[in-house]
JSON list of C-alpha atoms and ligand atoms in Angstrom, two decimals:
[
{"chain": "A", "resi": 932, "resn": "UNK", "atom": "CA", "xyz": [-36.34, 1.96, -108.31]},
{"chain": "A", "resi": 933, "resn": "UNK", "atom": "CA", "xyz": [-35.20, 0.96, -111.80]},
{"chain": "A", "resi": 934, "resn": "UNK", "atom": "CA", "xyz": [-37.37, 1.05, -114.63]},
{"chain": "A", "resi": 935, "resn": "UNK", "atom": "CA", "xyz": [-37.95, -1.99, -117.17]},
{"chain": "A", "resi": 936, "resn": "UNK", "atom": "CA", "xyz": [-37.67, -0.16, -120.16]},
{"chain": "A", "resi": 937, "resn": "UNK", "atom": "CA", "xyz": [-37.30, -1.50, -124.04]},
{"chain": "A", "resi": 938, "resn": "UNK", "atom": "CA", "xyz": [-34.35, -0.16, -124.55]},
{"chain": "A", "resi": 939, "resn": "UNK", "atom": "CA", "xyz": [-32.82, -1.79, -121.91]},
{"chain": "A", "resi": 940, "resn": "UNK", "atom": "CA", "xyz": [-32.65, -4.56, -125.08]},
{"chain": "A", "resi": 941, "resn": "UNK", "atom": "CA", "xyz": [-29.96, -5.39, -127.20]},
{"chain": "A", "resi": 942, "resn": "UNK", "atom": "CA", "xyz": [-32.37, -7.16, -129.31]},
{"chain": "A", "resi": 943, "resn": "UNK", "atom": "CA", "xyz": [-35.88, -8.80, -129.48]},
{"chain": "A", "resi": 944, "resn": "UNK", "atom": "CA", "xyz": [-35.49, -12.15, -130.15]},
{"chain": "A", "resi": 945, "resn": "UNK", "atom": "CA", "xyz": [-39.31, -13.07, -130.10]},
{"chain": "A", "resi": 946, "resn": "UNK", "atom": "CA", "xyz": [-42.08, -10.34, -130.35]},
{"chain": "A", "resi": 947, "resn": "UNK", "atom": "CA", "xyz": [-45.56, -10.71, -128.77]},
{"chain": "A", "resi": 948, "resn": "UNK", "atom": "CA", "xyz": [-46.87, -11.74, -131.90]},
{"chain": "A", "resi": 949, "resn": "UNK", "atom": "CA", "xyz": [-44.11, -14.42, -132.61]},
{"chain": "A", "resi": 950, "resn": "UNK", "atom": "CA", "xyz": [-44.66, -16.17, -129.10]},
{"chain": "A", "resi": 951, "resn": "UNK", "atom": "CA", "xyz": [-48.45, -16.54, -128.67]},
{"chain": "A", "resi": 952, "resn": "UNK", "atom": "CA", "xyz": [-48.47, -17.62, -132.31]},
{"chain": "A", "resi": 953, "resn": "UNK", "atom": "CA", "xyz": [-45.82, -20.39, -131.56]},
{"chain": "A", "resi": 954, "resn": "UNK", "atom": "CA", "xyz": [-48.01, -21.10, -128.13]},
{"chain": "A", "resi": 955, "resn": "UNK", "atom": "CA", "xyz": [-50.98, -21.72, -130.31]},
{"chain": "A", "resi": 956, "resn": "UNK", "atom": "CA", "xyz": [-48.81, -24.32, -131.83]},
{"chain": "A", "resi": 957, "resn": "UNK", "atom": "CA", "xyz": [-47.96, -25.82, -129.25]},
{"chain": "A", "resi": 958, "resn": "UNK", "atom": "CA", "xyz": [-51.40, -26.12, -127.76]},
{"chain": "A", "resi": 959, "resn": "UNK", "atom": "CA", "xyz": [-52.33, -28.17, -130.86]},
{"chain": "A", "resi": 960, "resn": "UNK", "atom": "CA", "xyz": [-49.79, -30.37, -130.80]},
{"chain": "A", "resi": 961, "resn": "UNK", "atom": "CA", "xyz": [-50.61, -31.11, -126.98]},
{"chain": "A", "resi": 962, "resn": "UNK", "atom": "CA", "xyz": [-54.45, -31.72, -127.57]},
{"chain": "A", "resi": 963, "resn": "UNK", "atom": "CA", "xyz": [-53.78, -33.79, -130.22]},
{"chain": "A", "resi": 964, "resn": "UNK", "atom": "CA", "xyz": [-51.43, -35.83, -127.73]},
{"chain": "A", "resi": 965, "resn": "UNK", "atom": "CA", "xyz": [-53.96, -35.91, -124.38]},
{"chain": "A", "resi": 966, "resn": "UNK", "atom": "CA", "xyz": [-57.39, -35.39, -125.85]},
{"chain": "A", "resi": 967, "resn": "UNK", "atom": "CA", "xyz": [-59.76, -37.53, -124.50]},
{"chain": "A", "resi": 968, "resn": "UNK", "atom": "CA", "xyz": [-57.05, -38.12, -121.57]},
{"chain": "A", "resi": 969, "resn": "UNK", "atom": "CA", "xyz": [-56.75, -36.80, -118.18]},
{"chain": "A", "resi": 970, "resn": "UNK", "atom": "CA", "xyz": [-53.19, -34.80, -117.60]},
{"chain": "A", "resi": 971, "resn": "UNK", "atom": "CA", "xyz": [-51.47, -33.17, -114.65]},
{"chain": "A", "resi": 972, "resn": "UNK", "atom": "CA", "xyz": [-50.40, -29.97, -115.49]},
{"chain": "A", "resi": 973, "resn": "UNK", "atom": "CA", "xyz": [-47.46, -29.20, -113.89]},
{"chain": "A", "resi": 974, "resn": "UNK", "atom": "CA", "xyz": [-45.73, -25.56, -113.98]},
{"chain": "A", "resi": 975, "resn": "UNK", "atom": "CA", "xyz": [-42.25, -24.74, -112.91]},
{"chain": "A", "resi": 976, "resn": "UNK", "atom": "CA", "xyz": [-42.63, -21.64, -110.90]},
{"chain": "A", "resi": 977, "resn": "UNK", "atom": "CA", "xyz": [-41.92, -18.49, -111.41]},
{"chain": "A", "resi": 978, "resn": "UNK", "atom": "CA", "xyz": [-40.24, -18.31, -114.71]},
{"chain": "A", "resi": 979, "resn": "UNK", "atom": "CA", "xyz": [-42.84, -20.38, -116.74]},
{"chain": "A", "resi": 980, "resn": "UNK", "atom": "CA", "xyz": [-45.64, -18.95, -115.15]},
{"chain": "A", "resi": 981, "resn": "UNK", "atom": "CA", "xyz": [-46.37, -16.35, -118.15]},
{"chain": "A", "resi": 982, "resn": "UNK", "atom": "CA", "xyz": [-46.64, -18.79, -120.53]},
{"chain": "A", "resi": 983, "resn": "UNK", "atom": "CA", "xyz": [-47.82, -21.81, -119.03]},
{"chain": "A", "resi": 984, "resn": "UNK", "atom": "CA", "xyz": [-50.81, -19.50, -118.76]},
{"chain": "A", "resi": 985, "resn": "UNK", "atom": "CA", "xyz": [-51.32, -18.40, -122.12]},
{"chain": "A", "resi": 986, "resn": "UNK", "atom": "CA", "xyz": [-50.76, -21.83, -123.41]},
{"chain": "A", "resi": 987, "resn": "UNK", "atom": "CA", "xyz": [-53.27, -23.63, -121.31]},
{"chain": "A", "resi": 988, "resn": "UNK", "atom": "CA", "xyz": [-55.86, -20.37, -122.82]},
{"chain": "A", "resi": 989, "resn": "UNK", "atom": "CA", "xyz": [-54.99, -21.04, -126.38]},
{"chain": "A", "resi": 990, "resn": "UNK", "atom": "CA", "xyz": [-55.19, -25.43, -125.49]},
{"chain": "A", "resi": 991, "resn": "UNK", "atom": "CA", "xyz": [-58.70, -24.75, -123.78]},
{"chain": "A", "resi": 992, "resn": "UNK", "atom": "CA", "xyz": [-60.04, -22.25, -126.92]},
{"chain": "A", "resi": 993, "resn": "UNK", "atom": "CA", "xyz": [-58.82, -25.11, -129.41]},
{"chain": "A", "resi": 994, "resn": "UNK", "atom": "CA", "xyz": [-60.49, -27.83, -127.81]},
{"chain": "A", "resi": 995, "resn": "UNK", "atom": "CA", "xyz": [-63.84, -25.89, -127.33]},
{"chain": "A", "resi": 996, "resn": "UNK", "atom": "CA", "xyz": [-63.14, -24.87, -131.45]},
{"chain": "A", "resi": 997, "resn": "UNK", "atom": "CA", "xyz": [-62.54, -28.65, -131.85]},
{"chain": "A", "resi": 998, "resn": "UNK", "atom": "CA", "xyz": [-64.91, -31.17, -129.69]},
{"chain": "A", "resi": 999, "resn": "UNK", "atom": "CA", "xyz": [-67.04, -28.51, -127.78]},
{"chain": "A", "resi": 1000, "resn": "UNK", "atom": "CA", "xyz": [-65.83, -28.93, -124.76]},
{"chain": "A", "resi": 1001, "resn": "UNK", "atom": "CA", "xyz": [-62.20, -28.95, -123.16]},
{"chain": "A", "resi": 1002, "resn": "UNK", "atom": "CA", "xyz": [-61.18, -32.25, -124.00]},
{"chain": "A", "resi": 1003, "resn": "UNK", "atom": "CA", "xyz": [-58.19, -32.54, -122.22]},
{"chain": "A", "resi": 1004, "resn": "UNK", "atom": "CA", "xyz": [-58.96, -33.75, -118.09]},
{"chain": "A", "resi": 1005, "resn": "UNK", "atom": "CA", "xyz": [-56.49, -31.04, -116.66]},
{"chain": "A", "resi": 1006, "resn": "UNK", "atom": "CA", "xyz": [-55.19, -30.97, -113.15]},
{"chain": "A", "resi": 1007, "resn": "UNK", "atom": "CA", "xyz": [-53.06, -28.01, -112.17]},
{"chain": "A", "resi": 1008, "resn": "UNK", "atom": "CA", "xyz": [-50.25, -28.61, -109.61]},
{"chain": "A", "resi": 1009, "resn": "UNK", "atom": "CA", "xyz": [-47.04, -26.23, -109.87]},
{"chain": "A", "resi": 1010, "resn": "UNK", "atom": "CA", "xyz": [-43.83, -26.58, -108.37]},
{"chain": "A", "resi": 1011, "resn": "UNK", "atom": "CA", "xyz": [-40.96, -23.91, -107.54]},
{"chain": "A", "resi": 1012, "resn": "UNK", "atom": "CA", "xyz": [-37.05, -25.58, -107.97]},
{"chain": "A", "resi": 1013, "resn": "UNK", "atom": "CA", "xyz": [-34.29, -24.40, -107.24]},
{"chain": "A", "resi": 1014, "resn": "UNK", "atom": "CA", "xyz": [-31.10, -25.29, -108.52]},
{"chain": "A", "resi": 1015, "resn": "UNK", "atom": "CA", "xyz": [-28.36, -23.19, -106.21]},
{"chain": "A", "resi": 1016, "resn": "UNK", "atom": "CA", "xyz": [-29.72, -24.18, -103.10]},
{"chain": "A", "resi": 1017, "resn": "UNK", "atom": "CA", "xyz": [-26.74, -27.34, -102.29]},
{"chain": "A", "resi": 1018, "resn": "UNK", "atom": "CA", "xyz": [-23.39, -24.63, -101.41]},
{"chain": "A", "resi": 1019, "resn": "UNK", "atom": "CA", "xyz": [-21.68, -28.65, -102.02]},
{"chain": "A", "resi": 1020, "resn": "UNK", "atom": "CA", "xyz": [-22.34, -28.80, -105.25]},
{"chain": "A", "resi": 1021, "resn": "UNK", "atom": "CA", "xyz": [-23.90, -25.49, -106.86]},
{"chain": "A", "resi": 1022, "resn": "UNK", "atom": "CA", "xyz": [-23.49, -26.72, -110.13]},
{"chain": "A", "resi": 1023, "resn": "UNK", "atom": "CA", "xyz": [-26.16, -30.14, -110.40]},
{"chain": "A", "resi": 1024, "resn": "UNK", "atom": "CA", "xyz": [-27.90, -29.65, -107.07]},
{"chain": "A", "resi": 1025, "resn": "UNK", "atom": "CA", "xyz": [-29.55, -31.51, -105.60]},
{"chain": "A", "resi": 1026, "resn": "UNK", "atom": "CA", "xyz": [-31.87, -28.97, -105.95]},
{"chain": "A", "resi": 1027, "resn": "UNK", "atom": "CA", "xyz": [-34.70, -28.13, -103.71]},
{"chain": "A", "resi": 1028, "resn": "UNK", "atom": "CA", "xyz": [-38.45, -29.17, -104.87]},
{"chain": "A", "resi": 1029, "resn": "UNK", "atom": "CA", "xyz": [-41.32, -26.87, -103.24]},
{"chain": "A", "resi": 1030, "resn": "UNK", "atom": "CA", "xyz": [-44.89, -26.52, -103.49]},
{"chain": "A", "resi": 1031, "resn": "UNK", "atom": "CA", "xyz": [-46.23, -29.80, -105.17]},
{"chain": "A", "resi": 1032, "resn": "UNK", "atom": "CA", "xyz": [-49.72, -30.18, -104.15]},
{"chain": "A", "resi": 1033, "resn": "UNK", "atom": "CA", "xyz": [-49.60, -32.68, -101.60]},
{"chain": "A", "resi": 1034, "resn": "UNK", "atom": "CA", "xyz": [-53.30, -33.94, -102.30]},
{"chain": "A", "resi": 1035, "resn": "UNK", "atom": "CA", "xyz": [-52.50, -35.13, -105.77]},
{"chain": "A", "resi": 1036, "resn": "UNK", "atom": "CA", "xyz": [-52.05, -38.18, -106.42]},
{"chain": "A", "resi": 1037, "resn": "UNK", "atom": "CA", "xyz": [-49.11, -38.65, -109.27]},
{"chain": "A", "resi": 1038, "resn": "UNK", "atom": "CA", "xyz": [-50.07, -42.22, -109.50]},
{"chain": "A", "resi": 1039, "resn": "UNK", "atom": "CA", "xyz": [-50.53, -43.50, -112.83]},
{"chain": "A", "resi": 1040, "resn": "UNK", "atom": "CA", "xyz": [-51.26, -40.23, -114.35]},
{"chain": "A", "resi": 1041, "resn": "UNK", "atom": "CA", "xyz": [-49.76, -38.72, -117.46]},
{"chain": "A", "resi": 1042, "resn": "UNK", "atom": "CA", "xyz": [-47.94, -35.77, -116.31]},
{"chain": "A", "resi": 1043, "resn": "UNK", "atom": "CA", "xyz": [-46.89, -32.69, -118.72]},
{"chain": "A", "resi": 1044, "resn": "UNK", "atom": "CA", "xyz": [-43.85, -30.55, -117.25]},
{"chain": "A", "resi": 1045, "resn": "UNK", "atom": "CA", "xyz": [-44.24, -27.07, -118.47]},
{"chain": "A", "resi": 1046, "resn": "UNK", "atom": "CA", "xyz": [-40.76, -25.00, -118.05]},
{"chain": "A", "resi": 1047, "resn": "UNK", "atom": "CA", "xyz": [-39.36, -21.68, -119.50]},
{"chain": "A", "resi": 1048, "resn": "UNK", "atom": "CA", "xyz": [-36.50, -22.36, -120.34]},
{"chain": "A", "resi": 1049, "resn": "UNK", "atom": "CA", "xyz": [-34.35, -25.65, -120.40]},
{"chain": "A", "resi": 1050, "resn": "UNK", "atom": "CA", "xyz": [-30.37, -24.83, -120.43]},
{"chain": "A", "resi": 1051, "resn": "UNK", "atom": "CA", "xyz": [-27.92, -27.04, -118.71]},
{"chain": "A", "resi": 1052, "resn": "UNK", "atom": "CA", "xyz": [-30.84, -29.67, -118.17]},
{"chain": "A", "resi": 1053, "resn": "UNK", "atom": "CA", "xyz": [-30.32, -29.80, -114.51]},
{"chain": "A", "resi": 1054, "resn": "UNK", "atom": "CA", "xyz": [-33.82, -28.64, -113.29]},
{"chain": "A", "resi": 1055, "resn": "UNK", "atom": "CA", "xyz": [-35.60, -30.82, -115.31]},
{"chain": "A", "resi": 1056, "resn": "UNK", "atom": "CA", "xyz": [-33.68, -33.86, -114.42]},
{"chain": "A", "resi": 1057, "resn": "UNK", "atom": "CA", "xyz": [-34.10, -33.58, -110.85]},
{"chain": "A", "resi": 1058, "resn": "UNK", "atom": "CA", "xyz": [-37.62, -32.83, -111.32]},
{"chain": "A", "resi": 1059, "resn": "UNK", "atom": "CA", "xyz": [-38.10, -35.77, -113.44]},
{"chain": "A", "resi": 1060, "resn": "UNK", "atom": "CA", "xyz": [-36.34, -38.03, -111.24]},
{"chain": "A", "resi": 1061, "resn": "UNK", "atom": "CA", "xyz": [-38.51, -37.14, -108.32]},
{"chain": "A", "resi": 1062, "resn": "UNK", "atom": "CA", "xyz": [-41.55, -37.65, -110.35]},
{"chain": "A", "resi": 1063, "resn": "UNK", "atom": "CA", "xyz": [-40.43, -40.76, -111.23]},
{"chain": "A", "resi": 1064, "resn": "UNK", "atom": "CA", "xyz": [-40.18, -41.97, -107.57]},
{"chain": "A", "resi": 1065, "resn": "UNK", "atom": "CA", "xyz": [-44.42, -40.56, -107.56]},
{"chain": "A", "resi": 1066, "resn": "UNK", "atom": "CA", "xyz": [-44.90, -43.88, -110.38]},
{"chain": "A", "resi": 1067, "resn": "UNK", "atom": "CA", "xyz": [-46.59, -41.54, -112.77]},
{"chain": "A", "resi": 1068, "resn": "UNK", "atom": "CA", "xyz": [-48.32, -43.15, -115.90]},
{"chain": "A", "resi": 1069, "resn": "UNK", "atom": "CA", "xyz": [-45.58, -40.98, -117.93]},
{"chain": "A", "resi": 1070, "resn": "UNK", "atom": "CA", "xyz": [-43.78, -37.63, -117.72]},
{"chain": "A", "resi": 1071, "resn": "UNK", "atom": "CA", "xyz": [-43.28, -35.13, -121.04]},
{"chain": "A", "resi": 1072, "resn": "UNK", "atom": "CA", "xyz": [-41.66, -31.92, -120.90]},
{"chain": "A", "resi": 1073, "resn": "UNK", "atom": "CA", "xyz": [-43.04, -28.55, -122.98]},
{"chain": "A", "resi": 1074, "resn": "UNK", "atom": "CA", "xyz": [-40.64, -26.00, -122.54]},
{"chain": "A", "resi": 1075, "resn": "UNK", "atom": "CA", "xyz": [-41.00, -22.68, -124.18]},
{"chain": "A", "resi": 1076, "resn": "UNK", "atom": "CA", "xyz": [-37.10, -22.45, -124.72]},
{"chain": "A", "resi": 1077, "resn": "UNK", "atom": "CA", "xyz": [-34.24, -24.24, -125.42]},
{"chain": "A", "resi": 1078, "resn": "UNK", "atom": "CA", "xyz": [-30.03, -24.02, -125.00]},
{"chain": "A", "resi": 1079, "resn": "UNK", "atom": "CA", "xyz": [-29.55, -27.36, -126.64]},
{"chain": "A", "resi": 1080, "resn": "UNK", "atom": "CA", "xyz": [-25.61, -26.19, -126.97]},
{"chain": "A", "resi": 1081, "resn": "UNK", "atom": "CA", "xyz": [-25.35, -26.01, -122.95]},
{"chain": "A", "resi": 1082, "resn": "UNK", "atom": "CA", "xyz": [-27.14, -28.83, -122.16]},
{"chain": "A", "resi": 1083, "resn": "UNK", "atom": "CA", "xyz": [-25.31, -30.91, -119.41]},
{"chain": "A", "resi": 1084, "resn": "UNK", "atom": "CA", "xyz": [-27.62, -34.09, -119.08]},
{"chain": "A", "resi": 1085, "resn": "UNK", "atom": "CA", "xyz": [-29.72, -35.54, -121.54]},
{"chain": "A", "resi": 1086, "resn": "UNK", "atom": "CA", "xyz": [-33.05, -34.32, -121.39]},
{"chain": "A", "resi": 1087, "resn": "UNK", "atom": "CA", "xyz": [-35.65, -34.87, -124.20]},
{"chain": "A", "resi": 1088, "resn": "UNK", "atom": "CA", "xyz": [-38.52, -31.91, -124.66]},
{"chain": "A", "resi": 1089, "resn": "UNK", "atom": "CA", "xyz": [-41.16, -33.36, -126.44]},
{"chain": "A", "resi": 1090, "resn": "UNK", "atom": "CA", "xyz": [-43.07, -29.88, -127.07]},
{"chain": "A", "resi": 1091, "resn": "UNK", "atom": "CA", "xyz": [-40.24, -27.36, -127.70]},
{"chain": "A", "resi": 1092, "resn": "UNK", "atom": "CA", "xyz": [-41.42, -23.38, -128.38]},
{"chain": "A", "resi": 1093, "resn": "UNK", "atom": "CA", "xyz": [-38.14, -21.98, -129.77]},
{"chain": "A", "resi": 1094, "resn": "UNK", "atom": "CA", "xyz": [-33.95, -22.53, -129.73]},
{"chain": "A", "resi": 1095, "resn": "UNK", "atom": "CA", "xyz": [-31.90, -19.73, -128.11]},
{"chain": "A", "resi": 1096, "resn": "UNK", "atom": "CA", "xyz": [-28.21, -19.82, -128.53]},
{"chain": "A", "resi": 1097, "resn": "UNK", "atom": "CA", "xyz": [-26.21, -19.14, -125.21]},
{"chain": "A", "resi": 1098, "resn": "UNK", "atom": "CA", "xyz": [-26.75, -16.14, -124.11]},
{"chain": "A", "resi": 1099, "resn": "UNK", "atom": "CA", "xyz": [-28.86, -15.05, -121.61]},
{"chain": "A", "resi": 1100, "resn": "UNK", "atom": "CA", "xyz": [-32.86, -14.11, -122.45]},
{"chain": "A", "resi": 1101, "resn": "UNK", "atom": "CA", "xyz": [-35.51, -12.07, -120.43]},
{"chain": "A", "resi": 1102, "resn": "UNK", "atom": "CA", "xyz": [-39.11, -11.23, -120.50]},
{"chain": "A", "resi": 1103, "resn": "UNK", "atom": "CA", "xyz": [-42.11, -13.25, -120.95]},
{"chain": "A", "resi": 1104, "resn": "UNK", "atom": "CA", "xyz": [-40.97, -15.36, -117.61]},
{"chain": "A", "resi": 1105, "resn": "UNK", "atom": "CA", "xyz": [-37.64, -14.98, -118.00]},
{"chain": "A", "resi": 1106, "resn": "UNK", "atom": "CA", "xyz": [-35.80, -13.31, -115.19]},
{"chain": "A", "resi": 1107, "resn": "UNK", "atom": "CA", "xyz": [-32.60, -11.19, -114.19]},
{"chain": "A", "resi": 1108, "resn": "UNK", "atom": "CA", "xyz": [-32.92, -10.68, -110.29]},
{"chain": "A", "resi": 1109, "resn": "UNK", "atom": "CA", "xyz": [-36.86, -11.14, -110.44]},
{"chain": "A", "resi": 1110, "resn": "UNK", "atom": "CA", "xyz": [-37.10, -8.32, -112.94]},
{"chain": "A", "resi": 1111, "resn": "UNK", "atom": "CA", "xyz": [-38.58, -8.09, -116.44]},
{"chain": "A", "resi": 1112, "resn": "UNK", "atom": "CA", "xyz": [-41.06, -11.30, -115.70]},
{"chain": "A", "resi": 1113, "resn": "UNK", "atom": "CA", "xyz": [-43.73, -9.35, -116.95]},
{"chain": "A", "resi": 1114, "resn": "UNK", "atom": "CA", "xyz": [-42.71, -7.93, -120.48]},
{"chain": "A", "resi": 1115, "resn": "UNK", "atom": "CA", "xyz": [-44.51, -9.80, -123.34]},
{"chain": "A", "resi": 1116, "resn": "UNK", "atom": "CA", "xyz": [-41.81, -10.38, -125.62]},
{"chain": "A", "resi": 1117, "resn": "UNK", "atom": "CA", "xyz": [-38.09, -12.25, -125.35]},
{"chain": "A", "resi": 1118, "resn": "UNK", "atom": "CA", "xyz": [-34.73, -10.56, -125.73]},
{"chain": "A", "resi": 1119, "resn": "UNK", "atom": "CA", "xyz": [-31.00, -9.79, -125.02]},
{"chain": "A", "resi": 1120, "resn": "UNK", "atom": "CA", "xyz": [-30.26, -7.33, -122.57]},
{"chain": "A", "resi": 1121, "resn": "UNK", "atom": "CA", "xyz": [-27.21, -4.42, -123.48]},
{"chain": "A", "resi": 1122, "resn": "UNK", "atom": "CA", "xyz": [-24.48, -5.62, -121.37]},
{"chain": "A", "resi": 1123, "resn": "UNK", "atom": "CA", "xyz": [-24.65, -2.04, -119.52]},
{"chain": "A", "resi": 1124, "resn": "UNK", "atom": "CA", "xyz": [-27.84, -3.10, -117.98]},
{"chain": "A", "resi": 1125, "resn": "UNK", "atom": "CA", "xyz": [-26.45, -6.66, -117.40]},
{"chain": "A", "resi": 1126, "resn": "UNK", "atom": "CA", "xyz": [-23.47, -5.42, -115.61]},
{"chain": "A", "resi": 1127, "resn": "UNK", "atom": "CA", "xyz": [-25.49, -2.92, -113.49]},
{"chain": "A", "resi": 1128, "resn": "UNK", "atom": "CA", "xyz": [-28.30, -4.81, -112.30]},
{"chain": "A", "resi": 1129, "resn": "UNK", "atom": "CA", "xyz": [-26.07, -7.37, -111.52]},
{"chain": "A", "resi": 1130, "resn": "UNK", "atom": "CA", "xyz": [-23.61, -5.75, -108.98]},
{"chain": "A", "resi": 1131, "resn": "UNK", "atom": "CA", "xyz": [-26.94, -4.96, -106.58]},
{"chain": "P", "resi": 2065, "resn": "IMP", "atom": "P1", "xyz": [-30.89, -25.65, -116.11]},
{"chain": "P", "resi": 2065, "resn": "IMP", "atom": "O1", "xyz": [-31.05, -26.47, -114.87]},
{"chain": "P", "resi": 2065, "resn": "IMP", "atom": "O2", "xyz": [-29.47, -25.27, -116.37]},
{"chain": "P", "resi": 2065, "resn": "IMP", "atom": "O3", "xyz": [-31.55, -26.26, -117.31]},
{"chain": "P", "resi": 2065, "resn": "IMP", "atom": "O4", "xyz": [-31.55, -24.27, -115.78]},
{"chain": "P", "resi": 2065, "resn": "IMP", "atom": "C1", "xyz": [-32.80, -23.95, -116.08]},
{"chain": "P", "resi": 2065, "resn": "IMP", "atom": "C2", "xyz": [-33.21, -22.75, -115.27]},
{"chain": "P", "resi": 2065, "resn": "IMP", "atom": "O5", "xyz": [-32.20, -21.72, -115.24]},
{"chain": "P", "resi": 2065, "resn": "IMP", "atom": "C3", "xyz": [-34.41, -22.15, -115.91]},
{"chain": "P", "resi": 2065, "resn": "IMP", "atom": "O6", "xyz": [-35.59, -22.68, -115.37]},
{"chain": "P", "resi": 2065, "resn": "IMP", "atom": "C4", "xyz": [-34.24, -20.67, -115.63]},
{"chain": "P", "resi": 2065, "resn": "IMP", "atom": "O7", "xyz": [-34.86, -20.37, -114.41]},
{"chain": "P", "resi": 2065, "resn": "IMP", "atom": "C5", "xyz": [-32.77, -20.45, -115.51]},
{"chain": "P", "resi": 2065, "resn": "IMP", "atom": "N1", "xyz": [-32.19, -19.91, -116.77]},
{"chain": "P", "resi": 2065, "resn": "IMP", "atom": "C6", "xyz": [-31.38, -20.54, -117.63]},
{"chain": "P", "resi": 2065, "resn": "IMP", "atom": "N2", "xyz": [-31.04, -19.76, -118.66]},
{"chain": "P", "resi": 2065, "resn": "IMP", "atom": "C7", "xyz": [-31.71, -18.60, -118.48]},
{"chain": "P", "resi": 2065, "resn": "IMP", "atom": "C8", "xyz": [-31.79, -17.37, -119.25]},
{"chain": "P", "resi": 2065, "resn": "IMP", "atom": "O8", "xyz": [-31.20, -17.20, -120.33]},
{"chain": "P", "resi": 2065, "resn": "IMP", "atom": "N3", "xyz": [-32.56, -16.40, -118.73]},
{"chain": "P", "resi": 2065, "resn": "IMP", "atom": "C9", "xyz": [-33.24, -16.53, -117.56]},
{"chain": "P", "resi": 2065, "resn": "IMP", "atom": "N4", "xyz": [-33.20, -17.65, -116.83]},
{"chain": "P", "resi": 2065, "resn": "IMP", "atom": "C10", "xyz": [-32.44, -18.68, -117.28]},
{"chain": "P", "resi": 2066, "resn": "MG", "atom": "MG1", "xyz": [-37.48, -22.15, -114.97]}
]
């Protein structure tokens, strides 16, 4: 077993502190958008699962702090892509698309895409494009991160939490072979750890 420890980090990029305040942010931004509205939540599994969560929270305790009630018609749905799954083409997919609730009706409904991270663009443009062929009422993207100097296809994220550079990030979500999903904050990992979690 290998431990998830702190100093397994480089550097913190984004404390505790510096995320959920951001998330509240965000949350206001989004019920100013959809208040009054009814909106398909839709989380990209596993890596946005952290703080698709706490976001919804801090949208729910605004709107109650706002109008008394939640204001915003939400409809959870999630979906789990994968990008490497095509041994053709690794690089743009197509990807695979699991786990969309098949008893929702896309429909004319305004749908919100909340991701972890968006890097190359990929994910979100096959997810998009897929939506697209469900005739939703409109699609917008939240993502929690951004790459914008890797981006590959052009992808607009109308609710963006923070810019990374390129390098890679963990915790809060964020992933290297499944682990550190569950640490609260965002950071580099040494290169050490990088190179030896990587080779098993
Ligand atoms: P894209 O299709 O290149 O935009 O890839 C997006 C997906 O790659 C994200 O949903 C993540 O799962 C993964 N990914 C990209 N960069 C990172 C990173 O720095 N850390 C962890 N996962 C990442
Ligand atoms: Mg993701």
């Amino acid at each position: 077993m290998m431990l998830q420890r702190s100093s397994d980090f480089e550097r913190i990029l984004f404390d505790e502190e510096t995320i959920q305040r951001r998330l509240k942010g965000l949350a206001r931004e989004i019920l100013d958008k959809y208040h009054g509205r009814e909106l398909v939540w839709l989380t990209v599994m596993k890596g946005a699962d952290n703080s698709s969560r706490d976001l919804r929270r801090e949208l729910v305790e605004l709107s109650f702090l706002t109008y008394g009630s939640l204001a915003v018609d939400l409809i959870q749905d999630q979906v789990i892509m994968s990008l490497y799954s095509n041994p053709d083409n690794p690089q743009k997919g197509p990807t695979t698309i699991l786990g969309l609730d098949p008893e929702i009706d896309y429909r004319w409904k305004d749908v919100l895409i909340v991701e972890d991270i968006v890097d190359r663009g990929w994910t979100l443009y096959h997810l998009k494009k897929h939506l697209g062929e469900k005739s939703p009422a409109s699609i917008e993207i939240c993502s929690l991160l951004s790459k914008p100097s890797k981006r590959e296809v052009e992808l607009e994220v109308d609710y963006l939490g923070f810019e990374v550079g390129d390098f890679f990030v963990v915790g809060y979500g964020l992933d290297l072979e499944q682990k550190y999903r569950d640490l609260p904050f965002i950071g580099v990992l040494k290169e050490e750890v990088w190179e030896g979690r990587k080779k098993k």
